[in-house]
Coordinates of C-alpha atoms and ligand atoms in Angstrom, one line a residue:
M367 CA 114.9 84.5 134.3
N368 CA 116.3 86.9 131.7
K369 CA 118.0 89.7 133.7
A370 CA 119.1 92.8 131.7
E371 CA 120.9 96.1 132.0
V372 CA 117.9 97.9 130.4
L373 CA 114.3 97.5 131.7
L374 CA 111.5 98.8 129.6
T375 CA 108.0 99.3 131.0
S376 CA 104.9 101.5 131.1
D377 CA 102.2 102.1 133.6
R378 CA 99.3 99.7 134.3
T379 CA 96.8 101.6 132.1
L380 CA 99.0 101.1 129.0
M381 CA 99.9 97.5 129.7
S382 CA 96.5 96.2 128.9
N383 CA 94.7 94.8 125.8
Y384 CA 91.4 96.4 127.0
H385 CA 89.5 93.2 126.4
N386 CA 90.8 93.2 122.8
N387 CA 89.1 96.4 122.1
E388 CA 91.0 99.7 121.7
F389 CA 87.8 101.8 122.2
V390 CA 87.5 100.3 125.7
G391 CA 90.9 101.7 126.6
F392 CA 89.5 105.3 126.5
G393 CA 88.0 104.4 129.9
A394 CA 91.5 105.0 131.4
C395 CA 91.2 108.7 130.5
A396 CA 88.4 109.0 133.1
P397 CA 89.1 109.8 136.7
P398 CA 88.0 107.5 139.6
N399 CA 84.3 107.6 139.8
F400 CA 81.2 105.8 141.2
I401 CA 82.6 102.4 140.2
P402 CA 85.0 100.9 142.7
E403 CA 88.5 101.2 141.3
W404 CA 89.3 97.4 141.3
F405 CA 86.2 96.8 139.2
Y406 CA 86.6 99.8 136.9
S407 CA 90.2 98.8 136.1
F408 CA 89.0 95.2 135.4
L409 CA 86.4 96.6 133.0
F410 CA 88.5 99.2 131.2
F411 CA 92.2 98.2 131.6
P412 CA 92.7 94.7 132.9
P413 CA 96.4 93.8 133.2
I414 CA 97.9 92.0 130.3
K415 CA 98.9 88.3 130.7
T416 CA 102.6 87.8 131.7
I417 CA 105.0 85.0 131.9
N418 CA 107.6 85.5 134.6
G419 CA 106.6 89.2 134.6
V420 CA 107.2 89.5 130.8
P421 CA 104.0 90.7 129.1
S422 CA 102.6 88.8 126.2
A423 CA 102.1 92.1 124.4
A424 CA 103.2 95.7 125.0
P425 CA 102.4 99.2 123.6
Y426 CA 103.6 99.5 120.0
G427 CA 105.9 102.5 120.7
L428 CA 107.6 100.6 123.5
R429 CA 108.1 97.7 121.1
K430 CA 109.8 100.0 118.6
V431 CA 112.2 101.3 121.3
E432 CA 112.9 97.7 122.4
A433 CA 113.6 96.7 118.8
Q434 CA 116.0 99.6 118.3
L435 CA 117.9 99.0 121.5
L436 CA 118.2 95.3 120.7
K437 CA 119.5 96.1 117.2
E438 CA 122.2 98.3 118.8
G439 CA 123.3 95.5 121.0
F440 CA 121.8 96.5 124.4
H441 CA 120.6 93.7 126.7
V442 CA 116.9 94.7 127.2
V443 CA 113.8 93.2 128.8
T444 CA 110.3 94.6 128.7
V445 CA 108.4 93.8 132.0
G446 CA 104.9 94.5 133.3
P447 CA 104.8 97.3 135.9
E448 CA 103.9 94.9 138.7
Y449 CA 107.1 92.9 138.2
I450 CA 109.8 95.5 138.1
G451 CA 111.1 94.4 141.5
E452 CA 112.0 91.0 140.1
Y453 CA 114.3 92.5 137.4
I454 CA 115.6 95.7 138.8
G455 CA 118.5 94.3 140.6
E456 CA 120.6 94.0 137.5
A457 CA 119.3 97.0 135.7
K458 CA 121.2 100.2 135.0
I459 CA 118.4 102.0 133.2
I460 CA 114.6 101.9 133.3
G461 CA 113.0 103.2 130.2
I462 CA 109.3 104.2 130.7
Y463 CA 106.8 104.7 127.9
A464 CA 104.4 107.5 128.7
M465 CA 101.2 108.2 126.8
D466 CA 99.4 110.8 129.0
P467 CA 101.5 111.0 132.2
F468 CA 99.8 114.0 133.7
G469 CA 96.4 113.7 132.2
L470 CA 97.0 116.8 130.0
G471 CA 96.0 115.0 126.8
P472 CA 92.7 116.3 125.3
A473 CA 90.5 113.4 126.4
S474 CA 91.7 113.1 130.0
S475 CA 92.0 116.8 130.6
T476 CA 88.4 117.3 129.5
F477 CA 87.2 114.5 131.8
A478 CA 89.4 115.8 134.6
A479 CA 88.1 119.4 134.2
I480 CA 84.5 118.3 134.3
L481 CA 84.8 115.7 137.1
K482 CA 87.5 117.7 139.0
K483 CA 89.8 114.7 139.6
E484 CA 93.1 113.3 138.3
P485 CA 92.4 110.7 135.5
Y486 CA 93.5 107.1 135.9
V487 CA 96.2 107.5 133.2
A488 CA 97.9 110.1 135.4
K489 CA 97.3 108.3 138.7
Y490 CA 98.9 105.0 137.5
F491 CA 101.8 106.9 135.9
H492 CA 102.5 108.5 139.3
L493 CA 102.1 105.1 141.1
L494 CA 104.7 103.7 138.8
L495 CA 107.3 106.4 139.6
D496 CA 106.4 106.1 143.3
N497 CA 107.2 102.4 143.3
P498 CA 109.6 101.9 146.3
V499 CA 111.8 99.4 144.3
I500 CA 112.4 102.1 141.7
K501 CA 113.2 104.7 144.4
K502 CA 115.6 102.2 146.1
A503 CA 117.4 101.4 142.8
K504 CA 117.5 105.1 141.9
N505 CA 119.5 105.7 145.1
K506 CA 121.9 103.0 143.9
G507 CA 122.4 104.7 140.6
L508 CA 119.6 103.6 138.3
K509 CA 118.9 106.0 135.5
I510 CA 115.3 106.9 134.5
I511 CA 114.6 107.7 130.9
I512 CA 111.1 108.5 129.8
G513 CA 109.7 108.8 126.2
G514 CA 106.5 108.2 124.2
P515 CA 103.7 110.4 122.8
G516 CA 103.1 112.1 126.3
A517 CA 106.7 113.3 126.6
W518 CA 105.7 116.9 125.8
Q519 CA 103.8 117.1 129.0
F520 CA 107.0 117.1 131.1
R521 CA 107.7 120.6 129.8
F522 CA 104.8 121.7 132.0
R523 CA 105.9 119.6 135.0
Q524 CA 109.5 120.4 135.6
K525 CA 109.1 120.1 139.4
F526 CA 107.9 116.5 139.0
V527 CA 111.1 115.8 136.9
E528 CA 113.3 117.1 139.6
E529 CA 111.4 115.5 142.5
N530 CA 111.5 112.1 140.9
A531 CA 115.1 112.5 139.7
V532 CA 114.2 111.7 136.1
D533 CA 117.4 111.7 134.1
C534 CA 116.1 112.3 130.6
I535 CA 112.9 112.9 128.7
V536 CA 113.0 112.0 125.0
E537 CA 110.4 113.8 122.9
G538 CA 109.7 112.8 119.3
E539 CA 110.5 109.9 117.0
A540 CA 113.5 108.4 118.9
E541 CA 114.9 105.7 116.7
N542 CA 118.0 107.6 115.6
V543 CA 118.9 109.0 119.0
I544 CA 117.7 106.5 121.7
G545 CA 120.8 104.3 121.4
R546 CA 123.2 107.3 121.9
I547 CA 121.2 108.5 124.9
F548 CA 121.1 105.0 126.6
K549 CA 124.8 104.4 125.9
A550 CA 125.7 107.8 127.5
A551 CA 123.5 107.0 130.5
L552 CA 125.1 103.5 130.9
D553 CA 128.6 105.0 130.6
G554 CA 127.8 107.6 133.2
E555 CA 128.2 110.4 130.6
Y556 CA 126.2 113.6 130.3
V557 CA 122.5 113.1 129.2
P558 CA 120.3 116.1 128.6
K559 CA 117.3 116.5 130.9
H560 CA 114.9 117.0 127.9
Y561 CA 115.9 115.9 124.4
E562 CA 113.6 117.0 121.6
V563 CA 114.3 115.0 118.4
N564 CA 114.6 117.5 115.6
V565 CA 113.3 117.0 112.0
N566 CA 116.8 116.1 110.7
E567 CA 117.0 113.3 113.2
T568 CA 113.6 111.8 112.2
P569 CA 114.2 108.2 111.0
S570 CA 113.8 107.3 107.4
L571 CA 111.7 104.2 106.6
N572 CA 114.9 102.0 106.5
E573 CA 115.9 103.3 109.9
I574 CA 112.6 102.3 111.6
P575 CA 113.2 98.8 113.1
E576 CA 110.6 96.1 112.9
I577 CA 109.1 95.0 116.2
V578 CA 110.4 91.7 117.6
Q579 CA 107.8 91.0 120.2
P580 CA 104.0 91.3 119.9
S581 CA 102.2 94.7 120.2
I582 CA 99.0 95.2 122.1
N583 CA 95.9 94.3 120.0
G584 CA 98.2 93.6 117.0
L585 CA 98.8 97.2 116.2
V586 CA 101.1 97.6 113.2
E587 CA 102.3 100.9 111.8
I588 CA 101.7 101.3 108.0
G589 CA 103.0 104.9 107.8
R590 CA 104.1 108.0 109.7
G591 CA 103.4 111.7 109.2
C592 CA 100.5 113.5 107.7
C593 CA 100.4 116.0 104.8
R594 CA 97.3 118.0 105.9
G595 CA 99.1 120.5 108.0
C596 CA 96.4 121.3 110.7
E597 CA 97.7 124.1 113.0
F598 CA 97.0 122.3 116.3
C599 CA 98.8 119.1 115.4
S600 CA 102.4 118.1 116.0
V601 CA 102.3 115.0 113.7
T602 CA 102.1 117.2 110.6
L603 CA 105.5 118.7 111.3
M604 CA 107.1 115.3 110.5
P605 CA 107.8 113.9 107.0
L606 CA 105.3 111.5 105.4
R607 CA 106.6 107.9 105.1
W608 CA 104.7 104.7 104.1
C609 CA 105.9 101.3 105.0
P610 CA 106.2 98.7 102.2
Y611 CA 103.8 95.7 102.3
E612 CA 106.6 93.3 103.3
K613 CA 107.5 95.2 106.4
I614 CA 103.9 95.4 107.5
L615 CA 103.4 91.7 106.9
R616 CA 106.5 90.8 108.8
E617 CA 105.3 92.7 111.9
I618 CA 101.9 91.0 111.6
N619 CA 103.8 87.7 111.6
V620 CA 105.5 88.7 114.9
N621 CA 102.1 89.3 116.4
Q622 CA 100.7 86.1 115.1
L623 CA 103.6 84.2 116.6
G624 CA 102.5 85.7 119.9
R625 CA 98.9 84.4 119.2
I626 CA 97.4 87.8 118.3
S627 CA 95.5 87.0 115.2
G628 CA 93.8 90.4 114.6
C629 CA 95.5 93.6 113.3
C630 CA 95.1 97.3 113.9
L631 CA 96.5 99.2 110.9
H632 CA 98.1 102.4 112.3
A633 CA 98.6 105.6 110.4
E634 CA 97.3 109.2 110.8
D635 CA 95.1 108.4 107.7
V636 CA 94.9 104.8 106.7
M637 CA 92.9 105.8 103.5
L638 CA 96.0 107.6 102.2
Y639 CA 98.3 104.5 102.4
G640 CA 101.0 104.8 99.7
S641 CA 99.8 108.2 98.5
K642 CA 102.1 111.3 98.3
N643 CA 99.2 113.8 98.7
T644 CA 95.6 113.9 100.0
S645 CA 94.2 111.7 97.2
P646 CA 94.0 107.9 98.1
D647 CA 96.1 105.6 95.9
D648 CA 93.4 103.0 94.9
E649 CA 95.8 100.3 93.9
K650 CA 98.1 100.4 96.9
L651 CA 95.2 100.7 99.4
L652 CA 93.3 97.8 97.9
R653 CA 96.4 95.6 97.7
L654 CA 97.3 96.3 101.3
H655 CA 93.8 95.3 102.5
E656 CA 93.7 92.2 100.4
L657 CA 97.0 91.1 101.9
V658 CA 96.1 91.9 105.5
V659 CA 92.5 90.5 105.3
K660 CA 93.9 87.3 103.9
K661 CA 96.4 87.0 106.7
C662 CA 94.5 88.2 109.8
D663 CA 91.3 87.2 111.6
G664 CA 90.2 90.8 112.2
I665 CA 91.1 94.3 111.2
S666 CA 90.7 97.8 112.5
W667 CA 92.1 101.2 111.6
S668 CA 93.7 103.6 114.1
H669 CA 92.7 106.8 112.2
C670 CA 91.3 107.9 108.9
S671 CA 90.1 111.1 107.4
L672 CA 86.6 112.0 106.3
A673 CA 87.9 113.9 103.3
A674 CA 89.6 110.8 101.8
V675 CA 86.4 108.7 102.3
A676 CA 84.2 111.4 100.7
A677 CA 86.6 111.9 97.8
K678 CA 86.7 108.3 96.8
P679 CA 83.3 106.7 97.6
R680 CA 83.7 103.7 95.3
L681 CA 87.2 102.9 96.5
F682 CA 85.9 103.2 100.1
S683 CA 83.0 100.7 99.4
K684 CA 85.5 98.3 97.8
I685 CA 87.8 98.4 100.9
A686 CA 84.7 97.9 103.1
E687 CA 83.7 94.9 101.0
T688 CA 87.1 93.4 101.4
I689 CA 87.2 93.9 105.1
R690 CA 83.7 92.7 105.6
Q691 CA 84.4 89.3 104.0
K692 CA 85.6 88.3 107.4
Q693 CA 83.9 90.6 109.9
P694 CA 80.6 92.6 110.1
W695 CA 82.1 96.0 111.0
W696 CA 85.4 97.7 111.9
G697 CA 86.4 100.8 113.9
T698 CA 88.5 103.9 113.6
E699 CA 89.2 107.3 115.1
I700 CA 88.5 110.4 113.2
G701 CA 88.8 114.2 113.8
I702 CA 85.8 116.3 113.0
E703 CA 87.2 119.1 115.2
T704 CA 84.7 121.8 114.2
G705 CA 81.5 122.3 112.2
S706 CA 82.4 125.9 111.3
P707 CA 83.7 126.5 107.7
E708 CA 85.3 129.8 108.8
L709 CA 87.3 128.1 111.7
A710 CA 88.2 125.1 109.5
K711 CA 89.7 127.5 106.9
K712 CA 91.8 129.2 109.6
I713 CA 93.2 126.3 111.6
M714 CA 92.9 123.2 109.3
P715 CA 92.9 124.5 105.7
A716 CA 93.8 121.2 104.1
K717 CA 91.7 118.9 106.3
A718 CA 88.9 118.8 103.7
H719 CA 91.3 118.5 100.7
P720 CA 90.7 117.7 97.8
F721 CA 87.5 119.7 98.8
K722 CA 87.7 123.3 99.8
A723 CA 88.1 124.2 103.5
E724 CA 84.7 126.0 103.5
E725 CA 83.1 122.7 102.4
W726 CA 84.2 120.9 105.5
P727 CA 80.7 120.5 107.2
Q728 CA 79.4 118.9 104.0
V729 CA 82.5 116.7 103.7
V730 CA 81.8 115.5 107.3
R731 CA 78.2 114.7 106.5
I732 CA 79.0 112.7 103.4
G733 CA 82.0 110.9 104.9
M734 CA 80.1 110.0 108.1
S735 CA 77.0 108.7 106.1
M736 CA 79.3 106.6 104.0
M737 CA 81.0 105.1 107.1
H738 CA 77.5 104.3 108.5
D739 CA 76.4 102.6 105.3
N740 CA 79.6 100.6 105.0
R741 CA 79.7 99.7 108.7
L742 CA 82.9 101.5 109.7
V743 CA 82.3 102.8 113.2
P744 CA 84.1 106.1 114.0
A745 CA 85.0 107.5 117.4
C746 CA 85.1 111.2 116.5
T747 CA 86.7 114.1 118.3
L748 CA 85.6 117.8 118.4
I749 CA 87.8 120.5 119.7
V750 CA 86.2 122.9 122.2
G751 CA 87.8 126.3 122.8
L752 CA 90.0 126.6 119.7
P753 CA 91.8 130.0 119.5
E754 CA 89.6 132.5 117.7
E755 CA 86.5 130.4 118.3
K756 CA 83.3 132.5 118.3
E757 CA 79.7 131.8 119.3
E758 CA 78.6 131.4 115.7
D759 CA 81.3 128.7 115.3
I760 CA 79.9 126.7 118.2
I761 CA 76.4 127.0 116.8
K762 CA 77.6 125.6 113.5
T763 CA 79.2 122.7 115.2
M764 CA 76.0 122.0 117.1
E765 CA 74.0 122.1 113.8
L766 CA 76.5 119.6 112.3
I767 CA 76.2 117.2 115.3
D768 CA 72.5 117.4 115.0
D769 CA 72.8 116.3 111.3
L770 CA 74.9 113.3 112.4
K771 CA 72.2 111.8 114.7
H772 CA 71.6 108.9 112.3
V773 CA 75.3 108.0 112.1
R774 CA 76.4 105.1 114.3
S775 CA 79.4 106.7 116.0
L776 CA 80.8 108.2 119.2
I777 CA 81.4 111.9 119.3
V778 CA 83.8 113.1 122.0
P779 CA 84.3 116.9 122.6
L780 CA 87.9 117.7 123.8
F781 CA 89.2 120.9 125.3
F782 CA 91.8 122.6 123.2
V783 CA 95.4 121.7 124.1
P784 CA 98.2 123.9 122.6
L785 CA 100.2 121.6 120.4
G786 CA 101.8 121.8 116.9
R787 CA 102.0 125.3 115.5
L788 CA 99.6 126.5 118.2
K789 CA 102.1 125.5 121.0
S790 CA 102.3 129.0 122.3
E791 CA 98.5 129.6 122.6
D792 CA 96.7 129.4 126.0
W793 CA 95.2 126.2 127.3
F794 CA 91.4 126.1 127.3
R795 CA 90.0 125.8 130.9
K796 CA 86.8 124.6 132.3
T797 CA 86.2 128.1 133.7
E798 CA 86.0 129.4 130.2
L799 CA 83.1 127.1 129.3
T800 CA 80.2 129.1 128.0
E801 CA 76.5 128.1 128.1
L802 CA 76.8 127.1 124.4
H803 CA 79.9 125.0 125.1
R804 CA 77.9 123.2 127.8
Q805 CA 75.0 122.6 125.5
L806 CA 77.4 121.1 122.9
L807 CA 78.9 118.8 125.6
F808 CA 75.5 117.5 126.5
Q809 CA 74.5 117.2 122.9
C810 CA 77.5 114.9 122.3
A811 CA 76.7 112.9 125.5
E812 CA 73.2 112.3 124.3
H813 CA 74.4 111.2 120.9
D814 CA 76.8 108.8 122.5
F815 CA 74.3 107.3 124.9
Y816 CA 71.9 106.9 122.0
W817 CA 74.4 104.7 120.1
L818 CA 76.2 102.9 123.0
D819 CA 73.8 100.0 123.2
N820 CA 74.0 99.3 119.6
L821 CA 77.8 99.6 119.6
M822 CA 78.1 97.2 122.6
E823 CA 75.9 94.6 120.7
M824 CA 78.2 94.9 117.8
A825 CA 81.5 94.8 119.7
F826 CA 80.6 91.8 121.9
A827 CA 78.7 89.7 119.3
G828 CA 79.9 86.2 119.0
K829 CA 82.2 86.2 122.1
W830 CA 80.6 84.0 124.7
Y831 CA 82.6 85.4 127.7
M832 CA 81.7 88.9 126.7
R833 CA 78.0 88.2 127.2
F834 CA 78.6 88.7 130.9
M835 CA 80.9 91.6 130.5
K836 CA 78.3 93.3 128.3
E837 CA 75.9 93.4 131.2
F838 CA 78.5 95.1 133.4
Y839 CA 79.2 97.7 130.8
R840 CA 75.5 98.2 130.4
V841 CA 75.1 98.9 134.1
F842 CA 78.0 101.3 134.0
V843 CA 76.6 103.2 131.0
G844 CA 73.1 103.3 132.6
I845 CA 74.5 104.9 135.8
A846 CA 76.7 107.3 133.7
K847 CA 73.7 108.3 131.6
R848 CA 71.6 109.0 134.8
K849 CA 74.4 111.1 136.3
A850 CA 75.0 113.1 133.1
R851 CA 71.3 113.8 132.8
Q852 CA 71.1 115.0 136.4
I853 CA 74.1 117.4 135.8
E854 CA 72.4 118.5 132.5
I855 CA 69.1 119.3 134.1
G856 CA 70.9 121.1 136.9
V857 CA 73.1 123.2 134.6
L858 CA 70.4 124.0 132.0
Q859 CA 67.7 125.0 134.5
Ligands
LIG99 S1 94.6 115.5 109.6 FE1 95.0 114.7 111.7 S2 97.1 114.0 111.7 FE2 96.9 115.2 109.9 S3 97.6 117.3 110.5 FE3 95.4 117.2 110.8 S4 95.0 116.6 112.9 FE4 97.2 116.1 112.4

């Protein structure tokens, strides 16, 4: 067994391949509910396969940290959370990757506010830190360092940091600083309690290492940063960088060696691959897709923008044709955020670019219809409770959602979380939900229930073992639908 001075891990909800479907992973944002926990976790975040406690795949961000530490000469092993005890004896540091450690992310905080319980993502993060083997090792000098996209949440949970004797939280793109911090921790030198990576320390393309072990569901980064500048988003504060084809293909190779034949292209806007502005670069985007489709058995996108799709309809159809040579549909996440042109102009003035901000609702209608026609299935987010939101803004969002009835999609309303340039704004709380907000929430639930059956058929087609699973998900959706309607009738009466 490969013992190491540095252990890397994450909680149980992140160490899963979600039955090979990233959408299914959203289930971990919900709190415990009417389904027994053992069965719910099996449906939505089953544990990843391991050999001697070493997972066959791990979250992409954790793989990047692993690659960077290995490059700098550390002796590192990534382990599943259930197997920490088998490795911790030799370890001097445990590095934990956190996505949404306190359930403060938009999806989980919305669920938690409505259902009044801590979401699974937070529950399992706490269980990981409560693990007696970590506590025991901590007493013997183990250092705990936490990073990942959820690191910002610790600023709101200082007491937790103290109580669990966490040594350092690293917030931001850590490649250029992580080695220094781990080295200081190993040498018993000073490490800051909270290290926020500043823009000057952001890694250039050459400084971002390639993963050396497989990532969950074949996720591969094609670029970082975003040039649209939405006020509520922290990604936009970072510079825009696109990875060359060779780097992307080498990471796909790593996943394929680990028997992951599909690939999820990750960027804030896959449609803008290789572009320096908000207009897609036809040649680079097409070339990327030809290369990836040829190499992989399946493809999905992490995120894309509606504006880029609406701006280049012919290019989008060509990309869709390329992808659909091998598969009938693919999925992505997109941000609709609001249906109000006035609000769009204030908080996301470049989201519609090259169109005008006030044309945003029309950009959404066009982009969504094109996705439907070309069989790209979007999971869309709306932001409820944005600063300066007025009743007329909510009504415009409701009108827009009504116009999207025919579009095969999921629409998820999320409570506003103060991030990016809106960091100092107040959180939106359930107590501030107006009657209109509630109607919007139910409207989205009705939209999603309408499309869920169709989406399950598409997601599970051709996979024999999923025939049985599909029936379980169907029962779950049926109960959730009934419960939501009971609440809806109660609230609206
Ligand atoms: S388009 Fe998305 S990633 Fe880019 S700034 Fe806006 S919210 Fe952030």
